[in-house]
mmCIF file of C-alpha atoms and ligand atoms in Angstrom:
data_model
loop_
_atom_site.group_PDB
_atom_site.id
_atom_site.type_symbol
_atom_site.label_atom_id
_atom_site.label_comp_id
_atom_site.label_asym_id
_atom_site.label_seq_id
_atom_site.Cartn_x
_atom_site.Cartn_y
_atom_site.Cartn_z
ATOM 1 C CA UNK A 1 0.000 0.000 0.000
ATOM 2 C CA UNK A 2 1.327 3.261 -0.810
ATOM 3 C CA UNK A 3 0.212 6.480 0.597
ATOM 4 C CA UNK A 4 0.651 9.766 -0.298
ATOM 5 C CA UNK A 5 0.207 13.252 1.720
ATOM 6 C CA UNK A 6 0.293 16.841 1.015
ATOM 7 C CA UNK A 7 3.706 18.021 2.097
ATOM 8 C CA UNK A 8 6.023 17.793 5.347
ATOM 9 C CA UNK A 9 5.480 19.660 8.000
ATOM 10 C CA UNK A 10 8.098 20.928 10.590
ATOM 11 C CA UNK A 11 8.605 17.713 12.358
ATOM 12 C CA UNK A 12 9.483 16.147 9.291
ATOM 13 C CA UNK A 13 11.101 18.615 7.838
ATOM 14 C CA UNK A 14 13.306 18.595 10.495
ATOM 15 C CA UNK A 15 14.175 14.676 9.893
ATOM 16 C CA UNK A 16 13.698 14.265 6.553
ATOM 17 C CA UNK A 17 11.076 11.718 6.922
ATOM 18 C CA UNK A 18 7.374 11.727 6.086
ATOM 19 C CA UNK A 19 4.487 11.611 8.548
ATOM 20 C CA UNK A 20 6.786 11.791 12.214
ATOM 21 C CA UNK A 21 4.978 14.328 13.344
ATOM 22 C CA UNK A 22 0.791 14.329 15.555
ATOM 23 C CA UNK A 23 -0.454 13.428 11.798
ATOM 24 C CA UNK A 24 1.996 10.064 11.318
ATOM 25 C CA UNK A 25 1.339 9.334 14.768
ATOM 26 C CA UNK A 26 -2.610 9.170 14.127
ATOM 27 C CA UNK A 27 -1.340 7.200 10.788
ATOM 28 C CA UNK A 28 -0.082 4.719 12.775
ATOM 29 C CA UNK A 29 -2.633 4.255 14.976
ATOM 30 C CA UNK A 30 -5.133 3.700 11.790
ATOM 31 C CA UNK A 31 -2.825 1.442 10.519
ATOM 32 C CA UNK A 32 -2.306 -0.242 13.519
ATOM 33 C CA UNK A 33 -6.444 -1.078 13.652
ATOM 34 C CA UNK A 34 -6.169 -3.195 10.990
ATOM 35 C CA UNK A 35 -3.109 -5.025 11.581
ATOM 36 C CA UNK A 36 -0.490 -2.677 9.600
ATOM 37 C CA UNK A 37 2.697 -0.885 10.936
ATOM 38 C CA UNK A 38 5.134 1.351 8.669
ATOM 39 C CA UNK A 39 7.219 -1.776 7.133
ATOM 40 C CA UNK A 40 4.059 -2.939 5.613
ATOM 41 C CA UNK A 41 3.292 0.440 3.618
ATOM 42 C CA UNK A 42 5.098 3.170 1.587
ATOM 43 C CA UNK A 43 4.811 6.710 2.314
ATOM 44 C CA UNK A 44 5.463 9.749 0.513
ATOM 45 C CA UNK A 45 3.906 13.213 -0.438
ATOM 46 C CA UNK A 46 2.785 15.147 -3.604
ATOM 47 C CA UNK A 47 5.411 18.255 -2.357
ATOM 48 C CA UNK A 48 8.876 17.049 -1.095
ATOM 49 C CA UNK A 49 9.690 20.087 1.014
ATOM 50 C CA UNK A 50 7.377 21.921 3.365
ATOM 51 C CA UNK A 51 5.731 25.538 1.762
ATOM 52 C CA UNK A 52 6.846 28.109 4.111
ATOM 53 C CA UNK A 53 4.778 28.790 6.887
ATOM 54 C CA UNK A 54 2.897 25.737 5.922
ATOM 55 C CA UNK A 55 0.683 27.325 3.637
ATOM 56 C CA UNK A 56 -0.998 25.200 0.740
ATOM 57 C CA UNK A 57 1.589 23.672 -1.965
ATOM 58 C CA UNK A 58 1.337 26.180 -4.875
ATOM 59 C CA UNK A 59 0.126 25.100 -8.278
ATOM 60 C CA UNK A 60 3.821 25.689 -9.624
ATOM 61 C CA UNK A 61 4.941 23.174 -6.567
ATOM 62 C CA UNK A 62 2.797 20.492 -7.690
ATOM 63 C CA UNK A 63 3.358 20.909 -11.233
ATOM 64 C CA UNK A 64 7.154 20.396 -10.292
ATOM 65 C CA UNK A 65 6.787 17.555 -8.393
ATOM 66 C CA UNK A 66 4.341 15.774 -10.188
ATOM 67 C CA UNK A 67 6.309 13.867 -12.792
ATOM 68 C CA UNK A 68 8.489 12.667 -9.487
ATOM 69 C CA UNK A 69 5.250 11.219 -8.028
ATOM 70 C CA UNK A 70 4.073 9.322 -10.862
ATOM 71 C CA UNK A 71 7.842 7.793 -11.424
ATOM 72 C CA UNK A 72 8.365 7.120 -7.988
ATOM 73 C CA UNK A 73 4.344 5.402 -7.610
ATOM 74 C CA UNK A 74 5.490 3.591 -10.883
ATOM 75 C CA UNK A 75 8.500 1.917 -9.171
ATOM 76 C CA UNK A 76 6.654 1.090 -6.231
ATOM 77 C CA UNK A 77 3.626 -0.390 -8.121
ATOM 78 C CA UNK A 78 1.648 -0.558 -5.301
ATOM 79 C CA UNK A 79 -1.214 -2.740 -4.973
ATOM 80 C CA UNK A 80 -3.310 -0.087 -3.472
ATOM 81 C CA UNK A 81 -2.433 3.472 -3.555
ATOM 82 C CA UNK A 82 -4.079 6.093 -1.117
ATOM 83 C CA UNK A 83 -4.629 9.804 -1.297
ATOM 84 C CA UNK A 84 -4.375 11.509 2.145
ATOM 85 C CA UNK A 85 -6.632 14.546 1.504
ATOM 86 C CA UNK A 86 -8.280 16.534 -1.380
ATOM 87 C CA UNK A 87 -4.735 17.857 -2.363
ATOM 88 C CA UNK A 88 -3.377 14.536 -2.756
ATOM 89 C CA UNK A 89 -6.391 13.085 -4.398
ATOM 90 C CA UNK A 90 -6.820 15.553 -7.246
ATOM 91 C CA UNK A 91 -3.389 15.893 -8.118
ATOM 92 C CA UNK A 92 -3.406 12.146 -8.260
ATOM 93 C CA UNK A 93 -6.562 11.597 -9.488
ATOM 94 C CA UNK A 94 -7.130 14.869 -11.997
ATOM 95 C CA UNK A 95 -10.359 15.038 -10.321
ATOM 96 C CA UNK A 96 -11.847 18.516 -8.939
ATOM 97 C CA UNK A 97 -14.746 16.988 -6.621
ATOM 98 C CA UNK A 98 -13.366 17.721 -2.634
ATOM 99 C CA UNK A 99 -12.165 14.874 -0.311
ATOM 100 C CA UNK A 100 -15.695 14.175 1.051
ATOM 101 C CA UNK A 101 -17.171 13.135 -2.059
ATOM 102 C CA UNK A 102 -14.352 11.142 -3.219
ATOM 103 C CA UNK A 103 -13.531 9.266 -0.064
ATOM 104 C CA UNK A 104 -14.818 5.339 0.320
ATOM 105 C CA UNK A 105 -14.768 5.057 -3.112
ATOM 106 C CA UNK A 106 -12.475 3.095 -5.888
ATOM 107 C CA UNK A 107 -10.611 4.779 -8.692
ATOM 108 C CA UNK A 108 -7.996 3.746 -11.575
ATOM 109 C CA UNK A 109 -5.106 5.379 -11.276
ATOM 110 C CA UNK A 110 -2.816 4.819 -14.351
ATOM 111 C CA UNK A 111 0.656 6.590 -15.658
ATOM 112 C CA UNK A 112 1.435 6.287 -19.847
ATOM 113 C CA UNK A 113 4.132 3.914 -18.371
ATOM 114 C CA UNK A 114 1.721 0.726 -16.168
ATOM 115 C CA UNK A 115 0.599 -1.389 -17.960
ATOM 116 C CA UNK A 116 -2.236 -1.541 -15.931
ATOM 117 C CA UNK A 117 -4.340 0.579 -13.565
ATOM 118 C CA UNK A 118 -3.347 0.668 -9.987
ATOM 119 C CA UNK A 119 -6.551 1.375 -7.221
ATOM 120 C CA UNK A 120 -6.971 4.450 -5.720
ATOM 121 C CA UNK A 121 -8.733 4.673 -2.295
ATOM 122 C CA UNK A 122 -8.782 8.084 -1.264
ATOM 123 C CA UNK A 123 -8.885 8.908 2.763
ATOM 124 C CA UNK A 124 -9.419 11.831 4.908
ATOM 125 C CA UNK A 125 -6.003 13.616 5.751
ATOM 126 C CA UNK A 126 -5.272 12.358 9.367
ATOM 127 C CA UNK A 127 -3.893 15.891 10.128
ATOM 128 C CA UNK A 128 -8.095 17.027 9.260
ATOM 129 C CA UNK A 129 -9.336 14.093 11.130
ATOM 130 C CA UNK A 130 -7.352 15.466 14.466
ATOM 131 C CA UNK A 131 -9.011 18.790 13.640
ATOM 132 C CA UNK A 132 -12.309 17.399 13.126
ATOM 133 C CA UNK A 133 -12.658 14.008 14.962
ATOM 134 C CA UNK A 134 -16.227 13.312 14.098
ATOM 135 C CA UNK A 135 -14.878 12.311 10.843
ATOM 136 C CA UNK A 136 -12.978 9.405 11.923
ATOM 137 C CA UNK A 137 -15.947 7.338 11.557
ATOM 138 C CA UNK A 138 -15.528 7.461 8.134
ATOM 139 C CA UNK A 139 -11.974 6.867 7.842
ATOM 140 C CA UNK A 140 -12.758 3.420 9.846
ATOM 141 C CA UNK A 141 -15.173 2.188 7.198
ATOM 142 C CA UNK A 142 -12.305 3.137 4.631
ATOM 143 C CA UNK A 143 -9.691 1.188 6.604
ATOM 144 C CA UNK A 144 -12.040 -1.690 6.639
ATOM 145 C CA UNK A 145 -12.161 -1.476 2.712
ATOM 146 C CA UNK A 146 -8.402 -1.855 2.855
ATOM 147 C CA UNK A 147 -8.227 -4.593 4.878
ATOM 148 C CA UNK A 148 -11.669 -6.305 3.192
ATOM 149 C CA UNK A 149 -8.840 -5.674 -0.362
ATOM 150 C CA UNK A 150 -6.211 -7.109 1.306
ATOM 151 C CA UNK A 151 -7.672 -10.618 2.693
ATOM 152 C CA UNK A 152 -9.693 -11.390 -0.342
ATOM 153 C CA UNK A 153 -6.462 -10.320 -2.508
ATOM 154 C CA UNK A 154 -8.951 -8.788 -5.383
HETATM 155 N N1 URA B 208 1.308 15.916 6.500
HETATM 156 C C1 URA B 208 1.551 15.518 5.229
HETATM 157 O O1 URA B 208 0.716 15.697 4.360
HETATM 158 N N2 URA B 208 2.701 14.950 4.960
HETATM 159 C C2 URA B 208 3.626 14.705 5.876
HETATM 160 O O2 URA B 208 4.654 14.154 5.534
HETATM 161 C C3 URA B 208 3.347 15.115 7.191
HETATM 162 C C4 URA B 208 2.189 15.720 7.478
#
């Protein structure tokens, strides 16, 4: 499984490592619920370096990083790939609808170089479901759709 966030934030820009600060610790509880831990997964995000001031990656930031993303989600080939948050999911997913309509759902995601289409699962951002708790309810059924995926193998 390979996720992808929005960008680092000071912890990790700090260490140089995705999701180590209150957001990757609420990852790893989620993963955690369904039997996961951080050797089992990928991480990475759709900006490499954390926007000053952590304001929202800039269409120019994306647009840099992009082709990065795609190459590096093409050598991982994951078997499931989820989008933390709308930012993630409509860069990945060149879709414009927000996070709440396109959560629980399945979508292809292809590059010109697979062969085939990867699925897409987008989730909540965990950094949005600390802010807004009531939403974790939802992220739940969507970690049960991962783990449903990942025992039947489909
Ligand atoms: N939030 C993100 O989107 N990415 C990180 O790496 C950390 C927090």
């Amino acid at each position: 499984i390979m996720f992808v966030g929005e960008a680092p934030g000071a912890d990790e820009d700090r260490q140089g490592k995705p999701f180590v600060g209150k957001s990757g610790r609420l990852l790893d509880k989620m993963l955690a619920s369904i039997g996961l831990d951080r050797k089992n997964i990928y991480i990475t995000n759709i900006v490499f370096w954390r926007p000053p001031g952590n304001r929202d990656p800039s269409a120019a930031e994306l647009a840099v990083c992009l082709p990065f993303l795609e190459r590096h989600i093409e050598l991982i080939c994951p078997d499931i790939l989820v989008p933390l948050g709308g930012p993630a999911a409509k860069t990945l997913l060149g879709v414009r609808d927000g996070i709440t309509r396109l959560r629980g759902k399945w979508y292809p995601y292809q590059t010109g170089n697979m062969a085939a289409p990867i699925n897409a699962l987008p989730f909540f951002h965990p950094a949005y479901l600390l802010r807004s708790p009531a939403h974790k309810r939802e992220s739940w059924l969507d970690l049960l759709t991962i783990k449903d995926r990942l025992n039947t193998g489909g």
